[in-house]
GROMACS .gro file of C-alpha atoms in nm:
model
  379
    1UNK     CA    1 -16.022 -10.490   8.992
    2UNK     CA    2 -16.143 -10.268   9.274
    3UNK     CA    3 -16.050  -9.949   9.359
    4UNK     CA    4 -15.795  -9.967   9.711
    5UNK     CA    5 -16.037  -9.911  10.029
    6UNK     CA    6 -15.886  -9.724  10.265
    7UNK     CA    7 -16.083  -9.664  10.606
    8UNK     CA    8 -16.332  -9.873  10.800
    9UNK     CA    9 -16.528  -9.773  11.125
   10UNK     CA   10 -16.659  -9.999  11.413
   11UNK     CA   11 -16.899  -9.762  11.581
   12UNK     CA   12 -16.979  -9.729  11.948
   13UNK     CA   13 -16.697 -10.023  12.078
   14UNK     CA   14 -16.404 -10.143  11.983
   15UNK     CA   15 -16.416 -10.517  12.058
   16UNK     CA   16 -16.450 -10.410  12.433
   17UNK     CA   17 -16.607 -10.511  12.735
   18UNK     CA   18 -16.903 -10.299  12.576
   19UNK     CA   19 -16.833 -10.022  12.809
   20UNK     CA   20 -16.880  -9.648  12.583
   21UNK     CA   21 -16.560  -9.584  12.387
   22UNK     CA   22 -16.497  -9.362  12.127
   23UNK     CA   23 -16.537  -9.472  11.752
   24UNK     CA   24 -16.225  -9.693  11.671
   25UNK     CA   25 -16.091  -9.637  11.363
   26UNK     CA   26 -15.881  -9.961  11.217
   27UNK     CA   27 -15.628  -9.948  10.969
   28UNK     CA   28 -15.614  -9.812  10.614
   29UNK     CA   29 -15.721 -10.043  10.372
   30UNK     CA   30 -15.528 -10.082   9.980
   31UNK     CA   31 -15.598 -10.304   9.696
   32UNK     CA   32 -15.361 -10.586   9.929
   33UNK     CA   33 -15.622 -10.644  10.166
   34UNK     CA   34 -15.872 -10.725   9.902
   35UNK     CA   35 -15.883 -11.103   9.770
   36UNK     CA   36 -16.098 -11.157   9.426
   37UNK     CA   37 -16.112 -11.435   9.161
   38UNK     CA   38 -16.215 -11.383   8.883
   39UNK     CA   39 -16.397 -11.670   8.765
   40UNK     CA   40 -16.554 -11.755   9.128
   41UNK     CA   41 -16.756 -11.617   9.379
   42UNK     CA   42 -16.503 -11.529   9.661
   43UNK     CA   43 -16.628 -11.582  10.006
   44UNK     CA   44 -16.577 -11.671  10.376
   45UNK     CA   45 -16.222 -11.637  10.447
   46UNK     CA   46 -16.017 -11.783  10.778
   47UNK     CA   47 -15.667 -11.725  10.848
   48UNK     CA   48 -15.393 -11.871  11.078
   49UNK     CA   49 -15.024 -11.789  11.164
   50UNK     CA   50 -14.809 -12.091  11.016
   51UNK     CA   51 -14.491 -12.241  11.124
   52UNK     CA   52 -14.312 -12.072  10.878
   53UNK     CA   53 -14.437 -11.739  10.985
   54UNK     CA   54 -14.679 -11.681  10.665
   55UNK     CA   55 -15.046 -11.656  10.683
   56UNK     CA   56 -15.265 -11.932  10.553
   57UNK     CA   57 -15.619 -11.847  10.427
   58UNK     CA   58 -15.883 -12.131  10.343
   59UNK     CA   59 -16.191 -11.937  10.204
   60UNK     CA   60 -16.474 -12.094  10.002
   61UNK     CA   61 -16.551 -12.049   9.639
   62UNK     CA   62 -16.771 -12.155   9.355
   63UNK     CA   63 -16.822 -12.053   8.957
   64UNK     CA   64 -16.993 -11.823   8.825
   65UNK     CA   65 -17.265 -11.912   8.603
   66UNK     CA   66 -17.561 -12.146   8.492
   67UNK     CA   67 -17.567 -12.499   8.620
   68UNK     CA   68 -17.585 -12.783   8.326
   69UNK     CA   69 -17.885 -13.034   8.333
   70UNK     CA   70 -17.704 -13.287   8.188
   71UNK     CA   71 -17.468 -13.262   8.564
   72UNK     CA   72 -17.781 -13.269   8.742
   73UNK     CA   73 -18.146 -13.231   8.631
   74UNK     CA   74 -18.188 -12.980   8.949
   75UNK     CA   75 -17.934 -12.786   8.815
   76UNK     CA   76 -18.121 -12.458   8.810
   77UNK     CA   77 -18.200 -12.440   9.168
   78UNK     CA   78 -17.816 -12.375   9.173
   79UNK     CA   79 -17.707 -12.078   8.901
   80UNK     CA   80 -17.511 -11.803   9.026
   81UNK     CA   81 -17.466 -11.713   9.369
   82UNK     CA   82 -17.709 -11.998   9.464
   83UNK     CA   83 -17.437 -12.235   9.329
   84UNK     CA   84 -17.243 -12.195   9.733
   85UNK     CA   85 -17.543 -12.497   9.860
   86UNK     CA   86 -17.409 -12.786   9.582
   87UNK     CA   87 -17.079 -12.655   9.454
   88UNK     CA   88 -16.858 -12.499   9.668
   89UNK     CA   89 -16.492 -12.575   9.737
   90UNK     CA   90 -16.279 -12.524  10.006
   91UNK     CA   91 -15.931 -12.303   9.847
   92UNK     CA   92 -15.625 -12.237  10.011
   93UNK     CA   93 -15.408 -11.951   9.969
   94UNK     CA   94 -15.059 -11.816  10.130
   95UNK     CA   95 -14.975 -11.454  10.219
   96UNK     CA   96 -14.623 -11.264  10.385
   97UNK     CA   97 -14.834 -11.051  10.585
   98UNK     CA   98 -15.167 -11.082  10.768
   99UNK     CA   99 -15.354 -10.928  10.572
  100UNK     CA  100 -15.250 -10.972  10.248
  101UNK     CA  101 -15.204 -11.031   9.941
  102UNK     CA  102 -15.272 -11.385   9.915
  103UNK     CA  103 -15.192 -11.565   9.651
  104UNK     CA  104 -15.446 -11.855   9.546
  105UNK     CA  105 -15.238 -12.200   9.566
  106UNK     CA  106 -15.471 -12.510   9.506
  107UNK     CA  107 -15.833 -12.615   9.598
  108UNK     CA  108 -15.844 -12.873   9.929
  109UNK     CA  109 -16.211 -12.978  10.002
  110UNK     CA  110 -16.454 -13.077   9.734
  111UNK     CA  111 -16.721 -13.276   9.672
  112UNK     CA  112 -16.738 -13.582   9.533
  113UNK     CA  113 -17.107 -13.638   9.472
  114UNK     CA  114 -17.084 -13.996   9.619
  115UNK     CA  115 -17.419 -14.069   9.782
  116UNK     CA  116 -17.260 -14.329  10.064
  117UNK     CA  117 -17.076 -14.012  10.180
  118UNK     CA  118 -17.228 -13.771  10.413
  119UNK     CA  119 -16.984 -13.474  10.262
  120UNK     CA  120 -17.083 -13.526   9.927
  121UNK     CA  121 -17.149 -13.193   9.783
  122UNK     CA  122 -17.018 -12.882   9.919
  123UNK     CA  123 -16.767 -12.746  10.134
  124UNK     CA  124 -16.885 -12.434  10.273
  125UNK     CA  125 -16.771 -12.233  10.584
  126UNK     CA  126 -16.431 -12.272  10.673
  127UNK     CA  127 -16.300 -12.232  10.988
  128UNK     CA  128 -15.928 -12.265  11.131
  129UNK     CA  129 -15.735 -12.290  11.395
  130UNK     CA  130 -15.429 -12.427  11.605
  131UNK     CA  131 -15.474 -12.581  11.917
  132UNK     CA  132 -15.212 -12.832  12.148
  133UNK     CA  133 -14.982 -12.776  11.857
  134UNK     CA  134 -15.171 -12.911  11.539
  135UNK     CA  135 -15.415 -12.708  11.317
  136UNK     CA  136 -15.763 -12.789  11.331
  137UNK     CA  137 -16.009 -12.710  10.986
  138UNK     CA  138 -16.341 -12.678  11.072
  139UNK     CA  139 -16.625 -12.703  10.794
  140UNK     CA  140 -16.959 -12.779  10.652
  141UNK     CA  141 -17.077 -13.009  10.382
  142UNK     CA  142 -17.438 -13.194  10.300
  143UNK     CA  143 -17.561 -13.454  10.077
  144UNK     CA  144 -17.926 -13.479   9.960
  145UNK     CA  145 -18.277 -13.606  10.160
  146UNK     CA  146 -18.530 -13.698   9.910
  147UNK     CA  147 -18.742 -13.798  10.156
  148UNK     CA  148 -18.800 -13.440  10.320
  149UNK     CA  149 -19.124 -13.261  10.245
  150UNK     CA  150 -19.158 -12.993  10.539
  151UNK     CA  151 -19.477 -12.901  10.649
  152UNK     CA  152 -19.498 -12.520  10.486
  153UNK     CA  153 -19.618 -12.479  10.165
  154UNK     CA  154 -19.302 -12.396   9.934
  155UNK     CA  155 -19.239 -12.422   9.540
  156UNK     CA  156 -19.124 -12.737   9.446
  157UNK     CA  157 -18.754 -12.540   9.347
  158UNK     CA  158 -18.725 -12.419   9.682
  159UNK     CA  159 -18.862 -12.762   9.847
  160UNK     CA  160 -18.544 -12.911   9.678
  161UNK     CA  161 -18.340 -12.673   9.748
  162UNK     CA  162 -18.418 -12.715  10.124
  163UNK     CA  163 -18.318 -13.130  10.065
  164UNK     CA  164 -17.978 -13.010   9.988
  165UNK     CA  165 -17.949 -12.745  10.230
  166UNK     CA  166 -18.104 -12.952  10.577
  167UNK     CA  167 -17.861 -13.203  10.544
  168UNK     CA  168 -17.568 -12.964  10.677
  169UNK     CA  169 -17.311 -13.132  10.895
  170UNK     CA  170 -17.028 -12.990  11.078
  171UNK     CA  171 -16.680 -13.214  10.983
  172UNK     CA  172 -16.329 -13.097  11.088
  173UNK     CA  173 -15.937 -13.218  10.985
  174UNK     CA  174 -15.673 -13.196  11.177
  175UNK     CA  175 -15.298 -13.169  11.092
  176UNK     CA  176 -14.956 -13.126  11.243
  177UNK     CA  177 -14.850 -12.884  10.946
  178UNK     CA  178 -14.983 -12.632  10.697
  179UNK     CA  179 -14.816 -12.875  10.466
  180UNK     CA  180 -15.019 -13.196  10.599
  181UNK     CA  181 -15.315 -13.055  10.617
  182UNK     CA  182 -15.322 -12.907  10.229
  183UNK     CA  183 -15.126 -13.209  10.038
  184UNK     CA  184 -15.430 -13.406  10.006
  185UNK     CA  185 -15.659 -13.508   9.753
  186UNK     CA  186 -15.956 -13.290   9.809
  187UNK     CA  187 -16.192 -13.574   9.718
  188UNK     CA  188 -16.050 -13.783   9.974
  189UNK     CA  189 -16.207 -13.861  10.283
  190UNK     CA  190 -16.274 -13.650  10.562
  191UNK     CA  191 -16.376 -13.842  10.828
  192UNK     CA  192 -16.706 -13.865  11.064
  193UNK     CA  193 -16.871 -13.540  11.099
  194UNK     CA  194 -16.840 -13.419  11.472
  195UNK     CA  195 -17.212 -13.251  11.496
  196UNK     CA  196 -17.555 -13.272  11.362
  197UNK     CA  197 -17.919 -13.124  11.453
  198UNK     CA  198 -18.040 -13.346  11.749
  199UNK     CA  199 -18.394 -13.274  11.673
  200UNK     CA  200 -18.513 -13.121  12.047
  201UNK     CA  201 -18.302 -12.846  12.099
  202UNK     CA  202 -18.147 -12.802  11.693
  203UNK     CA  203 -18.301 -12.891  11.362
  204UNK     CA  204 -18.247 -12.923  11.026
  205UNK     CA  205 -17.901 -12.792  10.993
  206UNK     CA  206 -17.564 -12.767  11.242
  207UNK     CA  207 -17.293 -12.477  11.042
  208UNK     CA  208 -17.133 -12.175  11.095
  209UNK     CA  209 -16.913 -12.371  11.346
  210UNK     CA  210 -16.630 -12.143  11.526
  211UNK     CA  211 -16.415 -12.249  11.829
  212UNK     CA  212 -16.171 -12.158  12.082
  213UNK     CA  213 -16.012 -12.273  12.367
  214UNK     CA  214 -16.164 -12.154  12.668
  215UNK     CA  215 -15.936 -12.063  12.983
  216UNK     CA  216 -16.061 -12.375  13.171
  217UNK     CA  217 -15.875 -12.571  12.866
  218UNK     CA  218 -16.196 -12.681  12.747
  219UNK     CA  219 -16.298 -12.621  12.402
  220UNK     CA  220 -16.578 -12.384  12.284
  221UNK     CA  221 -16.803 -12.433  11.991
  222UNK     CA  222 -17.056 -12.228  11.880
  223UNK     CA  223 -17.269 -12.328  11.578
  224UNK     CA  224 -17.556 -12.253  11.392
  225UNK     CA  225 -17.875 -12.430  11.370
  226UNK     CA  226 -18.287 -12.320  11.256
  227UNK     CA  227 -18.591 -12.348  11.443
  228UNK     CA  228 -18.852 -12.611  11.236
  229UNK     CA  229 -18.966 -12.620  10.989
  230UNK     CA  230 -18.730 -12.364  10.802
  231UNK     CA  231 -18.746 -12.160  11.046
  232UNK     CA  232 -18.533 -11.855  11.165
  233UNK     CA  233 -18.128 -11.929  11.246
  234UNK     CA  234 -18.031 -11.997  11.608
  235UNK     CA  235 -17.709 -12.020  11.793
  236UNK     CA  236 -17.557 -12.258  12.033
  237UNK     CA  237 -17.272 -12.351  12.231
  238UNK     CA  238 -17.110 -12.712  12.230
  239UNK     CA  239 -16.796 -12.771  12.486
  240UNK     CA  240 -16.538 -13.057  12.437
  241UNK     CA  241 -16.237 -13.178  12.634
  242UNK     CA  242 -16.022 -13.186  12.276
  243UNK     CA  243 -16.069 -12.992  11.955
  244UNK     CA  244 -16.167 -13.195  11.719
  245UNK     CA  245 -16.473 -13.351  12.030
  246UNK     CA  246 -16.678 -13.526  12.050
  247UNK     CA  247 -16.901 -13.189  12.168
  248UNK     CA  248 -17.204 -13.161  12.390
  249UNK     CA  249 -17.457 -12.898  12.297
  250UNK     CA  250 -17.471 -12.677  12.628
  251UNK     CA  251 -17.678 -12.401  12.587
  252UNK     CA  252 -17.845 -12.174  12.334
  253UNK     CA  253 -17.694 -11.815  12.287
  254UNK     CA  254 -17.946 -11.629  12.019
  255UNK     CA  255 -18.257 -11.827  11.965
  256UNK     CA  256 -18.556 -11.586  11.945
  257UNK     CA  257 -18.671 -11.435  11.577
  258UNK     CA  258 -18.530 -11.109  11.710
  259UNK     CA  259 -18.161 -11.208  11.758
  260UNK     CA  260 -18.138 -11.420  11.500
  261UNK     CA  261 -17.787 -11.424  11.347
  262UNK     CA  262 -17.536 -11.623  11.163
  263UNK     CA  263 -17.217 -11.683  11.097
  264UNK     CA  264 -17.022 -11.614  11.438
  265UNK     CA  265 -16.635 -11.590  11.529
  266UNK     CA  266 -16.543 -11.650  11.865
  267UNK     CA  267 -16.231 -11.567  12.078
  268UNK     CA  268 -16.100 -11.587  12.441
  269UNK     CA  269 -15.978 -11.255  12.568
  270UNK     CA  270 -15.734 -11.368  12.824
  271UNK     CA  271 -15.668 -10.964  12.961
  272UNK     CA  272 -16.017 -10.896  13.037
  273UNK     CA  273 -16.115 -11.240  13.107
  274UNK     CA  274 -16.393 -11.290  12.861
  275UNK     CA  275 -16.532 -11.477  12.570
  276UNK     CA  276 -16.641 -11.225  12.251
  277UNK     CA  277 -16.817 -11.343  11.944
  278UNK     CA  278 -16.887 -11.144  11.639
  279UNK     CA  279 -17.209 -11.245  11.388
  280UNK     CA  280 -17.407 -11.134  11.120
  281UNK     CA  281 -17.757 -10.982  11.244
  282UNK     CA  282 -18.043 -11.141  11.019
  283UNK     CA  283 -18.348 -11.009  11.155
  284UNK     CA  284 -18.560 -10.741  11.043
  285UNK     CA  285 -18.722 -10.647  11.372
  286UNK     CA  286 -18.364 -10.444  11.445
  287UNK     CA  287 -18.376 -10.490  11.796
  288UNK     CA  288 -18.003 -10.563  11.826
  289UNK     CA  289 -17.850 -10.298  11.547
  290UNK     CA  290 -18.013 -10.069  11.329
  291UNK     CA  291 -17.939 -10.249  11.024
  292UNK     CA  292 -18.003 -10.586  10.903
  293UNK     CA  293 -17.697 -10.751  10.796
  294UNK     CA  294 -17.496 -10.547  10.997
  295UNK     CA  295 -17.198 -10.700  11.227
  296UNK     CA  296 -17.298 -10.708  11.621
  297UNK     CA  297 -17.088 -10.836  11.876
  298UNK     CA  298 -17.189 -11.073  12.203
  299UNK     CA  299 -17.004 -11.134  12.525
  300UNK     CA  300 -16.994 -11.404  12.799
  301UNK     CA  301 -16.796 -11.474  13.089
  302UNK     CA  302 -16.839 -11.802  13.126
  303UNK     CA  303 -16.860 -11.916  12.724
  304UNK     CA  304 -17.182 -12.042  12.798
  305UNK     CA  305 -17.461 -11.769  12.926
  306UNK     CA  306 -17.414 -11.478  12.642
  307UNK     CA  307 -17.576 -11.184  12.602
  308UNK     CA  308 -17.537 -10.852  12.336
  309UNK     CA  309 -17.266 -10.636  12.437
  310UNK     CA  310 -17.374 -10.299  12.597
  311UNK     CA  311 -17.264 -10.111  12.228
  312UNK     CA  312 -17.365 -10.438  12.064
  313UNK     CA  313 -17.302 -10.297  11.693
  314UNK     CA  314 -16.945 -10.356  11.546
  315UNK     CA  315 -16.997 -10.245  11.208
  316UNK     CA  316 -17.267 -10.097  10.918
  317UNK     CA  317 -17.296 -10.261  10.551
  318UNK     CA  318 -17.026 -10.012  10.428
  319UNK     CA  319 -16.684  -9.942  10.337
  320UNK     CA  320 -16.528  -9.602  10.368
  321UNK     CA  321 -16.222  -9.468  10.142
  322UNK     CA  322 -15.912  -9.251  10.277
  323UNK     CA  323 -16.063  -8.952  10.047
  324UNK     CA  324 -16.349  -8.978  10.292
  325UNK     CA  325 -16.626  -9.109  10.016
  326UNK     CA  326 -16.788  -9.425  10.175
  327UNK     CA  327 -16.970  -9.718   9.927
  328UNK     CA  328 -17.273  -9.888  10.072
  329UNK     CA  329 -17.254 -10.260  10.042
  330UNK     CA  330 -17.501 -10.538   9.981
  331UNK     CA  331 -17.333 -10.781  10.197
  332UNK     CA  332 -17.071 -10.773  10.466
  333UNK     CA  333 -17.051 -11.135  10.646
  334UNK     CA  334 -16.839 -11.409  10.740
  335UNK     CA  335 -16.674 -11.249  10.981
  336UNK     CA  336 -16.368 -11.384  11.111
  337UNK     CA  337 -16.146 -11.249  11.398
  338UNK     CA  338 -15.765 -11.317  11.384
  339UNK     CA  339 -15.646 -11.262  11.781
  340UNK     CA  340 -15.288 -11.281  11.935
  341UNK     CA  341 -15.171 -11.514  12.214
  342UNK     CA  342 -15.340 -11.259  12.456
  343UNK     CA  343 -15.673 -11.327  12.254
  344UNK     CA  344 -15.621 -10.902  12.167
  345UNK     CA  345 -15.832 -10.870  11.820
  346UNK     CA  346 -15.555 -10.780  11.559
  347UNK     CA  347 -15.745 -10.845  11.215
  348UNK     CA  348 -16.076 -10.872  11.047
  349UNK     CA  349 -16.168 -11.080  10.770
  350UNK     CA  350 -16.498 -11.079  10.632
  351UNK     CA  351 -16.680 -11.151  10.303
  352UNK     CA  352 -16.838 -10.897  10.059
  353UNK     CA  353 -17.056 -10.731   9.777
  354UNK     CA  354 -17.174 -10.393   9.647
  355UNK     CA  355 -17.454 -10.534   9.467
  356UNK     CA  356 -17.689 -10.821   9.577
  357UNK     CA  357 -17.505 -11.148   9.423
  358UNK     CA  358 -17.834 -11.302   9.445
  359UNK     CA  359 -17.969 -11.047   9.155
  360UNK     CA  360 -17.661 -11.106   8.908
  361UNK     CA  361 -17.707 -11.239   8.584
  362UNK     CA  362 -17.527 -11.551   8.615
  363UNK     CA  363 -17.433 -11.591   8.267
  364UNK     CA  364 -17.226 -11.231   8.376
  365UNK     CA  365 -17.049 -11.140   8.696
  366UNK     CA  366 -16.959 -10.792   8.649
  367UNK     CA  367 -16.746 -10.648   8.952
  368UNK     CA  368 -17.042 -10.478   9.112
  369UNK     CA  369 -17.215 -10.829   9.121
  370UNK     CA  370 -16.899 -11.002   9.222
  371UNK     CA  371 -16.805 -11.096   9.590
  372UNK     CA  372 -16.467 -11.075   9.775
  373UNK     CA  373 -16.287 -11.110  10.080
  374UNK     CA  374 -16.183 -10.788  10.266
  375UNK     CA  375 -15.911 -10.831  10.573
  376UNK     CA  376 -15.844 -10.523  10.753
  377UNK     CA  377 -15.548 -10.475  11.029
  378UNK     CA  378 -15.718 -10.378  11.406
  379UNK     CA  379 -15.503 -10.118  11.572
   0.00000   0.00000   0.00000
């Protein structure tokens, strides 16, 4: 088990207009706030206020280990960390307080491996939220395009893993309860997906989707795509009149090789009468934060024309302890922004790893190799 974390920074802002503020400091972090299995890969957490007043978390997770041949013969494209592209599963688990502990109840999304189905392997990147009074899951799946060959030369185990990984689909459920929405099969069906690359503006995969209501009561998505062929991640905004769509594709937010970024969280802040998004930089050229990997934050008044906050940084790759020693980590991303009514930031979840999971032996997950979810109260 990890040791409790106690102290995390956002330099520069403080989910803000942008304007200079002094370096917020959020609240101390224990062992509560950290969520781990032990036999998975823990990753990508989203949380909602229920009915009953708990907190609901749906996160992703897969098993450690070596993929079997005799499952699939492309198995080893897939050991480890790698395994999130086939074999994750959507989890749910149930808390008293925001953020944390959770308690792991039951699995809800998973694939079935049914080639008719468009969700047939995994279900990755879940993202909830209650709108008009009904919850709304947002998440990705793919299937498998034998028939795509790219036009870049690749090894023939990364030219298959790309025929899993282009065939990502954006798919939401929607419920009138917590209780609804989890007592399910999670093999059943889960309905048309609700976007997909359009080949002119997006290509090859739609994910990362995060939305809000916007004050105009339209809703806001933004999502993830990739310039061809494999190229670097883009963002873009889709507006519907209802949450669950059908969206239009309005305008792109970070397209060029020097903003590119992934995995967003949007919110409305109704006091200062903005939109805010927080992402995962994933460009080397730094122009945006000095660290790749780091956590920036955007801004837009209108949800559709965005641009990098003046302090556009939010947070470093690092975690720092009450006794004022700090640990470096390999990966902090999925973030995802839990706001009140007034759309005022009140908790951060975001997935984690000291070590590269990449670079574990996946016959051995040792803690260092591991990944977890880290939620940490905003003051």
């Amino acid at each position: 088990m990890f040791i409790p974390y106690s102290l995390l920074q956002f330099p520069g802002t403080s989910f803000s207009t942008g304007q200079p503020r002094s370096v917020k400091k959020i609240g101390k972090i224990d062992s509560t706030n950290i969520f781990i299995s032990k036999n998975y890969y823990t990753w990508g957490a989203s949380v909602v206020e229920g009915e009953d007043g708990k907190y609901h978390m749906f996160y992703s997770r897969w098993p450690h280990g070596k993929r079997l041949e005799k499952d699939d013969s492309l198995n080893y494209i897939f050991d480890g960390f790698a395994g999130w592209n086939k074999y994750s599963e959507i989890a749910y688990a149930v808390s008293d307080n925001i953020t944390g502990p959770y308690r792991h109840v039951k699995t809800i999304l998973k694939g079935t491996g049914d080639p008719s189905r468009w969700d047939r392997f995994t279900f990755h990147n879940p993202y909830i939220r209650k709108f008009e009074g009904y919850y709304y899951l947002y998440f990705i799946s793919n299937s498998f395009d034998s028939s795509l060959t790219g036009d870049k030369p690749l090894s023939p185990s990364r030219l298959q893993w790309f025929k899993y990984n282009c065939t990502q689909k954006i798919g939401v459920l929607k419920a009138k309860t917590i209780e609804e929405l989890i007592d399910r099969s999670p093999t059943s069906a889960t309905g048309a997906f609700i976007m997909e690359p359009d080949n002119k503006q997006t290509f090859e995969v739609t994910n990362n989707p995060c939305v809000t209501e916007g004050p105009d009561g339209k809703y806001y998505m933004m999502y993830k795509s990739r310039k061809p062929v494999f190229g670097h991640m883009t963002f873009w905004m889709a507006i519907a009149a209802k949450p669950e769509g059908p969206f239009k594709t309005v305008s792109s937010v970070l397209t060029s090789p020097e903003t590119a970024s992934e995995d967003p969280s949007i919110w409305y802040d109704k006091k200062r009468k903005r939109f805010y998004a927080v992402a995962k930089y994933f460009s080397n050229t730094l122009k945006l934060a000095p660290q790749f990997g780091s956590i920036i934050l955007i801004t837009s008044k209108n949800g559709i024309d965005w641009q990098p906050a003046k302090h556009t940084l939010a947070t470093l790759k690092e975690i720092k302890f009450q006794n004022g020693s700090k640990v470096d980590l390999a990966n902090l991303e999925r973030p995802f922004v839990v706001a009140d009514r007034k759309g005022q930031p009140i908790a951060l979840f975001a997935a984690a790893a000291i070590q590269n999971p990449f670079k574990g032996n996946p016959l051995r997950v040792d803690n260092e190799h591991n990944t977890f979810n880290v939620h940490i109260p905003l003051k």
